[in-house]
Amino acid sequence: RGATEHIKRDWESLGKNKVPHGMIMFSRLFELEPALLGLFHYNANCGTTKDCLASPEFLDHVTKVMLVVDAAVSNLDDLLSLEDFLLNLGSKHQAVGVDTQSFGAVGESLLYMLQCALGPSYTAPLRQAWLNMYTVVVAAMSRGWSK
Ligand code: HEM
């Protein structure tokens, strides 16, 4: 219960600035797994990582990711209601060449962003609460991978 309220409160401020926070998350992700940048085909000819991150299509994806986080936070008490959506989202990611193993680095990047954004309010229980939510979301997405 307490954890849920923490997440909702964090997101009240973070969710107002989705793109800048999403950019911190994805910049971190490409540091951890640079090869993932190549899966965004529209960025094939865009020079430096910095240029890729600034492309409109990429910014759209960042917004899309943050909207999924937004949906998860809003449905935190009933994440099962997102099951079909997340399953389908998983199969779309399989189709673009994402491997479920990359979700570990995505989770680390999410936590990194939270740490940057929340500063001293980023505590161990808070980290755990976010990680729990993230784990449910990626587990549902991963069920969308056909073997
Ligand atoms: C679509 C890559 C993680 C949400 C896409 C597309 C690519 C992609 C290439 C299709 C092109 C586009 O829409 O820009 C990746 C990679 C990821 C990743 C490489 C990290 C390993 C995530 C995560 C979420 C997410 C964690 C949300 C939790 C979405 C959404 C779409 C999308 C909502 C649009 C799907 C649709 O068209 O219906 N992703 N993605 N992505 N991604 Fe990701």
XYZ file of C-alpha atoms and ligand atoms in Angstrom:
190
model
C 0.000 0.000 0.000
C 2.660 2.475 1.076
C 4.774 1.552 -1.945
C 1.890 2.248 -4.301
C 1.397 5.700 -2.877
C 5.129 6.419 -3.173
C 5.178 5.501 -6.839
C 2.083 7.544 -7.569
C 3.564 10.545 -5.797
C 6.912 10.277 -7.628
C 5.133 9.974 -10.924
C 2.971 13.022 -10.287
C 6.014 15.216 -10.830
C 8.081 12.991 -13.165
C 5.131 12.320 -15.456
C 4.818 16.028 -16.192
C 8.194 15.967 -17.966
C 8.100 12.669 -19.796
C 10.535 13.418 -22.607
C 13.467 14.797 -20.573
C 13.192 11.940 -18.079
C 12.797 9.374 -20.830
C 15.906 10.807 -22.495
C 17.948 10.294 -19.330
C 16.695 6.707 -19.258
C 17.512 5.941 -22.900
C 20.883 7.732 -22.852
C 21.784 5.426 -19.993
C 20.431 2.394 -21.867
C 22.647 3.089 -24.891
C 25.657 3.438 -22.596
C 24.871 0.000 -21.177
C 23.908 -1.628 -24.504
C 25.023 0.509 -27.466
C 23.863 -2.149 -29.957
C 20.209 -1.378 -29.113
C 20.526 1.942 -30.931
C 20.741 -0.026 -34.192
C 17.227 -1.453 -33.659
C 15.728 1.981 -34.257
C 15.961 1.738 -38.049
C 14.952 5.321 -38.649
C 18.207 6.277 -36.929
C 20.351 4.316 -39.384
C 21.995 7.355 -40.942
C 22.070 9.782 -38.100
C 25.734 10.236 -37.226
C 26.425 10.457 -33.515
C 24.397 8.915 -30.693
C 23.453 12.429 -29.652
C 21.941 13.149 -33.082
C 20.029 9.849 -32.992
C 18.590 10.681 -29.598
C 17.370 14.008 -30.940
C 15.543 12.571 -33.962
C 11.763 13.148 -33.879
C 10.949 9.451 -34.313
C 13.179 8.565 -31.439
C 11.606 11.232 -29.234
C 8.239 9.698 -30.160
C 9.431 6.318 -28.914
C 10.627 7.872 -25.660
C 7.165 9.378 -25.236
C 5.546 6.013 -26.025
C 7.642 4.292 -23.360
C 6.767 6.919 -20.797
C 3.071 6.580 -21.648
C 3.303 2.859 -20.901
C 4.899 3.704 -17.538
C 2.079 6.186 -17.036
C -0.504 3.468 -17.742
C 1.258 1.092 -15.337
C 1.300 3.683 -12.556
C -2.387 4.452 -13.141
C -3.248 0.730 -13.023
C -0.811 -0.216 -10.286
C -3.501 -1.957 -8.273
C -4.646 -3.958 -11.265
C -1.712 -4.475 -13.627
C -3.482 -7.550 -15.001
C -5.812 -5.192 -16.827
C -2.815 -4.297 -19.057
C -1.928 -7.933 -19.799
C -3.256 -8.064 -23.377
C -1.768 -4.701 -24.265
C 1.650 -5.674 -22.850
C 1.615 -9.091 -24.486
C 0.996 -7.455 -27.836
C 3.650 -4.825 -27.126
C 6.098 -7.644 -26.403
C 5.454 -9.338 -29.728
C 5.972 -6.009 -31.516
C 9.371 -5.742 -29.831
C 10.259 -9.266 -30.816
C 9.407 -8.243 -34.389
C 11.805 -5.269 -34.316
C 14.624 -7.479 -33.009
C 14.636 -6.777 -29.270
C 15.792 -9.661 -27.073
C 14.055 -10.134 -23.707
C 17.522 -10.190 -22.117
C 17.812 -6.468 -22.824
C 15.003 -5.764 -20.369
C 17.524 -6.083 -17.533
C 19.444 -3.090 -18.869
C 16.167 -1.246 -19.516
C 15.236 -1.738 -15.855
C 18.638 -0.507 -14.689
C 18.203 2.558 -16.876
C 14.755 3.233 -15.436
C 16.172 3.085 -11.907
C 19.076 5.303 -12.934
C 16.623 7.906 -14.234
C 14.621 7.742 -10.992
C 17.782 8.147 -8.949
C 18.786 11.210 -10.995
C 15.322 12.729 -10.795
C 14.475 12.002 -7.160
C 17.828 12.665 -5.527
C 17.680 12.029 -1.777
C 14.063 10.800 -1.978
C 15.317 7.781 -3.920
C 15.458 5.240 -1.095
C 15.883 1.453 -1.033
C 12.147 0.743 -0.457
C 11.240 3.140 -3.246
C 13.701 1.507 -5.608
C 12.171 -1.868 -4.721
C 8.623 -0.619 -5.315
C 9.517 0.640 -8.808
C 11.461 -2.517 -9.560
C 8.460 -4.640 -8.583
C 6.202 -2.718 -10.924
C 8.746 -2.870 -13.734
C 9.163 -6.617 -13.230
C 5.420 -7.215 -13.640
C 5.352 -5.087 -16.806
C 8.317 -6.808 -18.487
C 7.119 -10.242 -17.445
C 3.866 -9.538 -19.299
C 5.745 -8.143 -22.329
C 8.038 -11.185 -22.339
C 5.040 -13.508 -22.586
C 4.449 -11.895 -25.990
C 7.625 -13.481 -27.404
C 6.806 -16.533 -29.447
C 9.374 -19.253 -28.955
C 7.816 0.591 -30.543
C 12.505 -0.431 -29.825
C 11.720 -0.697 -25.060
C 7.207 0.873 -25.725
C 9.148 0.316 -30.753
C 9.800 0.273 -32.055
C 11.119 0.008 -31.834
C 11.303 -0.146 -30.419
C 12.244 -0.099 -32.877
C 9.112 0.525 -33.409
C 9.433 1.896 -33.907
C 8.917 2.998 -33.013
O 7.726 2.986 -32.630
O 9.708 3.868 -32.648
C 12.698 -0.600 -28.453
C 13.960 -0.978 -27.844
C 13.729 -1.053 -26.516
C 12.333 -0.730 -26.287
C 15.271 -1.220 -28.592
C 14.685 -1.448 -25.419
C 15.241 -2.646 -25.372
C 10.424 -0.325 -24.827
C 9.793 -0.289 -23.528
C 8.528 0.142 -23.712
C 8.349 0.387 -25.137
C 10.475 -0.679 -22.211
C 7.439 0.365 -22.699
C 7.382 -0.227 -21.535
C 6.975 0.938 -27.086
C 5.696 1.298 -27.690
C 5.869 1.188 -29.067
C 7.245 0.792 -29.289
C 4.401 1.685 -26.941
C 4.813 1.427 -30.153
C 4.164 0.099 -30.473
C 3.086 0.229 -31.518
O 3.406 0.698 -32.634
O 1.946 -0.145 -31.221
N 10.079 0.043 -29.785
N 11.747 -0.448 -27.499
N 9.520 0.098 -25.787
N 7.876 0.656 -28.083
Fe 9.802 0.105 -27.790
